[in-house]
C-alpha cells in the first residue's frame, strides 16, 4: 500500500487468519477487545431567546340544530364569521405592497451589479482564450 509516495506495510482492514486443525476443535472463549474512552466535552449553554409563537386565528364553530315536531332532525356545524377588527386597512395593504415592490427592485438592482462585476472579472480570461484559439 502506498501513502503519499511512500510504501508502507500498513493494512487498514484486518485479514482473516487461517484456522489450524488443532485449534478448530477446541472451544474458544470470546475474544476480548479494548474500547477507547471518549473524552467528555463540557458544553456551555447560553440562555436562548425563543421566538414568540405565531398565533393563528381560529375560526369559531357554531352547531346549528334543526328541530321538527320537538325532535332533532339534523345537526350541522358552521363557521362563525371572524371579527374584522384585526384586519389591516386597504391603504396599509397597498403601502405594504409598495414597500415590498421597492425592496424587490433594490434586490434586483444589486443582483445586476453583481452579475456585471462577475462579467468584468471573466472578460480578460475570455479574451485570452479566444486569442489563444485563433492562433
mmCIF file of C-alpha atoms in Angstrom:
data_model
loop_
_atom_site.group_PDB
_atom_site.id
_atom_site.type_symbol
_atom_site.label_atom_id
_atom_site.label_comp_id
_atom_site.label_asym_id
_atom_site.label_seq_id
_atom_site.Cartn_x
_atom_site.Cartn_y
_atom_site.Cartn_z
ATOM 1 C CA UNK A 1 0.000 0.000 0.000
ATOM 2 C CA UNK A 2 1.256 3.481 -0.824
ATOM 3 C CA UNK A 3 0.832 6.526 1.347
ATOM 4 C CA UNK A 4 1.848 9.847 -0.228
ATOM 5 C CA UNK A 5 4.500 8.222 -2.395
ATOM 6 C CA UNK A 6 5.983 6.167 0.460
ATOM 7 C CA UNK A 7 5.461 2.430 0.528
ATOM 8 C CA UNK A 8 4.108 1.199 3.836
ATOM 9 C CA UNK A 9 3.113 -2.229 5.032
ATOM 10 C CA UNK A 10 0.130 -0.964 6.958
ATOM 11 C CA UNK A 11 -3.122 -2.688 6.187
ATOM 12 C CA UNK A 12 -6.246 -0.773 7.113
ATOM 13 C CA UNK A 13 -8.603 -3.746 7.214
ATOM 14 C CA UNK A 14 -7.727 -6.856 9.269
ATOM 15 C CA UNK A 15 -7.258 -10.054 7.341
ATOM 16 C CA UNK A 16 -8.938 -13.281 8.290
ATOM 17 C CA UNK A 17 -6.430 -15.693 9.729
ATOM 18 C CA UNK A 18 -6.317 -19.341 8.753
ATOM 19 C CA UNK A 19 -7.547 -21.840 11.306
ATOM 20 C CA UNK A 20 -5.231 -24.689 12.235
ATOM 21 C CA UNK A 21 -6.623 -28.193 12.840
ATOM 22 C CA UNK A 22 -5.619 -28.293 16.498
ATOM 23 C CA UNK A 23 -7.483 -25.088 17.379
ATOM 24 C CA UNK A 24 -10.530 -25.842 15.257
ATOM 25 C CA UNK A 25 -11.904 -28.483 17.650
ATOM 26 C CA UNK A 26 -11.228 -26.711 20.940
ATOM 27 C CA UNK A 27 -13.927 -24.215 22.007
ATOM 28 C CA UNK A 28 -12.634 -20.689 22.303
ATOM 29 C CA UNK A 29 -13.551 -18.001 24.750
ATOM 30 C CA UNK A 30 -14.893 -14.870 23.088
ATOM 31 C CA UNK A 31 -12.142 -12.529 22.073
ATOM 32 C CA UNK A 32 -11.767 -9.535 24.333
ATOM 33 C CA UNK A 33 -11.482 -6.153 22.722
ATOM 34 C CA UNK A 34 -10.489 -2.905 24.299
ATOM 35 C CA UNK A 35 -12.534 0.181 23.721
ATOM 36 C CA UNK A 36 -11.214 3.687 23.687
ATOM 37 C CA UNK A 37 -12.608 6.009 26.295
ATOM 38 C CA UNK A 38 -14.203 9.100 24.884
ATOM 39 C CA UNK A 39 -13.392 12.467 26.301
ATOM 40 C CA UNK A 40 -16.373 14.232 27.748
ATOM 41 C CA UNK A 41 -16.990 17.609 26.244
ATOM 42 C CA UNK A 42 -18.412 20.229 28.525
ATOM 43 C CA UNK A 43 -20.960 22.294 26.708
ATOM 44 C CA UNK A 44 -21.811 25.744 27.833
ATOM 45 C CA UNK A 45 -25.432 26.541 27.295
ATOM 46 C CA UNK A 46 -26.378 30.117 26.943
ATOM 47 C CA UNK A 47 -29.888 31.253 27.563
ATOM 48 C CA UNK A 48 -31.611 31.167 24.215
ATOM 49 C CA UNK A 49 -34.317 33.521 23.213
ATOM 50 C CA UNK A 50 -37.303 31.626 21.952
ATOM 51 C CA UNK A 51 -39.303 33.320 19.241
ATOM 52 C CA UNK A 52 -42.835 34.203 20.148
ATOM 53 C CA UNK A 53 -45.257 31.562 18.945
ATOM 54 C CA UNK A 54 -47.280 32.576 15.940
ATOM 55 C CA UNK A 55 -50.905 32.737 16.891
ATOM 56 C CA UNK A 56 -53.121 31.684 14.040
ATOM 57 C CA UNK A 57 -56.658 32.965 14.152
ATOM 58 C CA UNK A 58 -59.020 30.121 14.792
ATOM 59 C CA UNK A 59 -62.450 30.402 13.265
ATOM 60 C CA UNK A 60 -65.079 29.654 15.834
ATOM 61 C CA UNK A 61 -67.591 26.941 15.027
ATOM 62 C CA UNK A 62 -71.294 27.028 15.676
ATOM 63 C CA UNK A 63 -73.548 23.980 15.735
ATOM 64 C CA UNK A 64 -76.911 24.631 14.082
ATOM 65 C CA UNK A 65 -79.591 22.176 15.131
ATOM 66 C CA UNK A 66 -82.785 21.703 13.132
ATOM 67 C CA UNK A 67 -85.923 20.654 15.035
ATOM 68 C CA UNK A 68 -89.238 19.380 13.707
ATOM 69 C CA UNK A 69 -92.072 18.407 15.996
ATOM 70 C CA UNK A 70 -89.854 18.646 19.074
ATOM 71 C CA UNK A 71 -87.323 16.142 17.710
ATOM 72 C CA UNK A 72 -83.810 16.814 16.430
ATOM 73 C CA UNK A 73 -83.682 16.278 12.680
ATOM 74 C CA UNK A 74 -80.153 17.437 11.809
ATOM 75 C CA UNK A 75 -77.083 18.978 13.382
ATOM 76 C CA UNK A 76 -74.782 20.995 11.160
ATOM 77 C CA UNK A 77 -71.502 22.642 12.135
ATOM 78 C CA UNK A 78 -70.891 26.010 10.509
ATOM 79 C CA UNK A 79 -68.131 28.546 10.900
ATOM 80 C CA UNK A 80 -68.797 31.840 12.600
ATOM 81 C CA UNK A 81 -67.696 34.980 10.742
ATOM 82 C CA UNK A 82 -64.448 36.250 12.294
ATOM 83 C CA UNK A 83 -64.165 39.810 13.506
ATOM 84 C CA UNK A 84 -62.728 42.412 11.174
ATOM 85 C CA UNK A 85 -61.029 44.443 13.892
ATOM 86 C CA UNK A 86 -57.618 42.779 13.277
ATOM 87 C CA UNK A 87 -57.629 43.295 9.516
ATOM 88 C CA UNK A 88 -55.425 45.976 8.022
ATOM 89 C CA UNK A 89 -56.951 48.779 6.050
ATOM 90 C CA UNK A 90 -56.715 48.842 2.251
ATOM 91 C CA UNK A 91 -54.390 51.855 2.486
ATOM 92 C CA UNK A 92 -51.959 49.974 4.750
ATOM 93 C CA UNK A 93 -52.214 46.938 2.474
ATOM 94 C CA UNK A 94 -51.319 48.999 -0.600
ATOM 95 C CA UNK A 95 -48.453 50.678 1.291
ATOM 96 C CA UNK A 96 -47.147 47.237 2.266
ATOM 97 C CA UNK A 97 -47.270 46.067 -1.355
ATOM 98 C CA UNK A 98 -45.435 49.221 -2.487
ATOM 99 C CA UNK A 99 -42.744 48.712 0.155
ATOM 100 C CA UNK A 100 -42.244 45.070 -0.795
ATOM 101 C CA UNK A 101 -42.034 46.010 -4.500
ATOM 102 C CA UNK A 102 -39.395 48.667 -3.712
ATOM 103 C CA UNK A 103 -37.365 46.051 -1.783
ATOM 104 C CA UNK A 104 -37.693 43.666 -4.737
ATOM 105 C CA UNK A 105 -36.467 46.332 -7.172
ATOM 106 C CA UNK A 106 -33.477 47.134 -4.947
ATOM 107 C CA UNK A 107 -32.511 43.441 -4.691
ATOM 108 C CA UNK A 108 -32.747 43.014 -8.484
ATOM 109 C CA UNK A 109 -30.575 46.144 -8.950
ATOM 110 C CA UNK A 110 -27.920 44.692 -6.634
ATOM 111 C CA UNK A 111 -28.106 41.325 -8.433
ATOM 112 C CA UNK A 112 -27.465 43.022 -11.786
ATOM 113 C CA UNK A 113 -24.486 44.884 -10.275
ATOM 114 C CA UNK A 114 -23.051 41.575 -9.055
ATOM 115 C CA UNK A 115 -23.533 39.995 -12.484
ATOM 116 C CA UNK A 116 -21.795 42.857 -14.243
ATOM 117 C CA UNK A 117 -18.872 42.678 -11.788
ATOM 118 C CA UNK A 118 -18.601 38.951 -12.497
ATOM 119 C CA UNK A 119 -18.606 39.552 -16.256
ATOM 120 C CA UNK A 120 -15.895 42.197 -15.889
ATOM 121 C CA UNK A 121 -13.752 39.727 -13.941
ATOM 122 C CA UNK A 122 -14.201 36.991 -16.576
ATOM 123 C CA UNK A 123 -13.787 39.262 -19.657
ATOM 124 C CA UNK A 124 -9.914 39.252 -19.752
ATOM 125 C CA UNK A 125 -9.796 35.469 -19.431
ATOM 126 C CA UNK A 126 -12.371 35.088 -22.188
ATOM 127 C CA UNK A 127 -10.359 37.382 -24.488
ATOM 128 C CA UNK A 128 -7.211 35.401 -23.694
ATOM 129 C CA UNK A 129 -8.905 32.090 -24.564
ATOM 130 C CA UNK A 130 -10.297 33.496 -27.829
ATOM 131 C CA UNK A 131 -6.862 34.862 -28.765
ATOM 132 C CA UNK A 132 -5.235 31.509 -27.986
ATOM 133 C CA UNK A 133 -7.788 29.579 -30.075
ATOM 134 C CA UNK A 134 -7.412 31.923 -33.054
ATOM 135 C CA UNK A 135 -3.627 31.397 -33.193
#
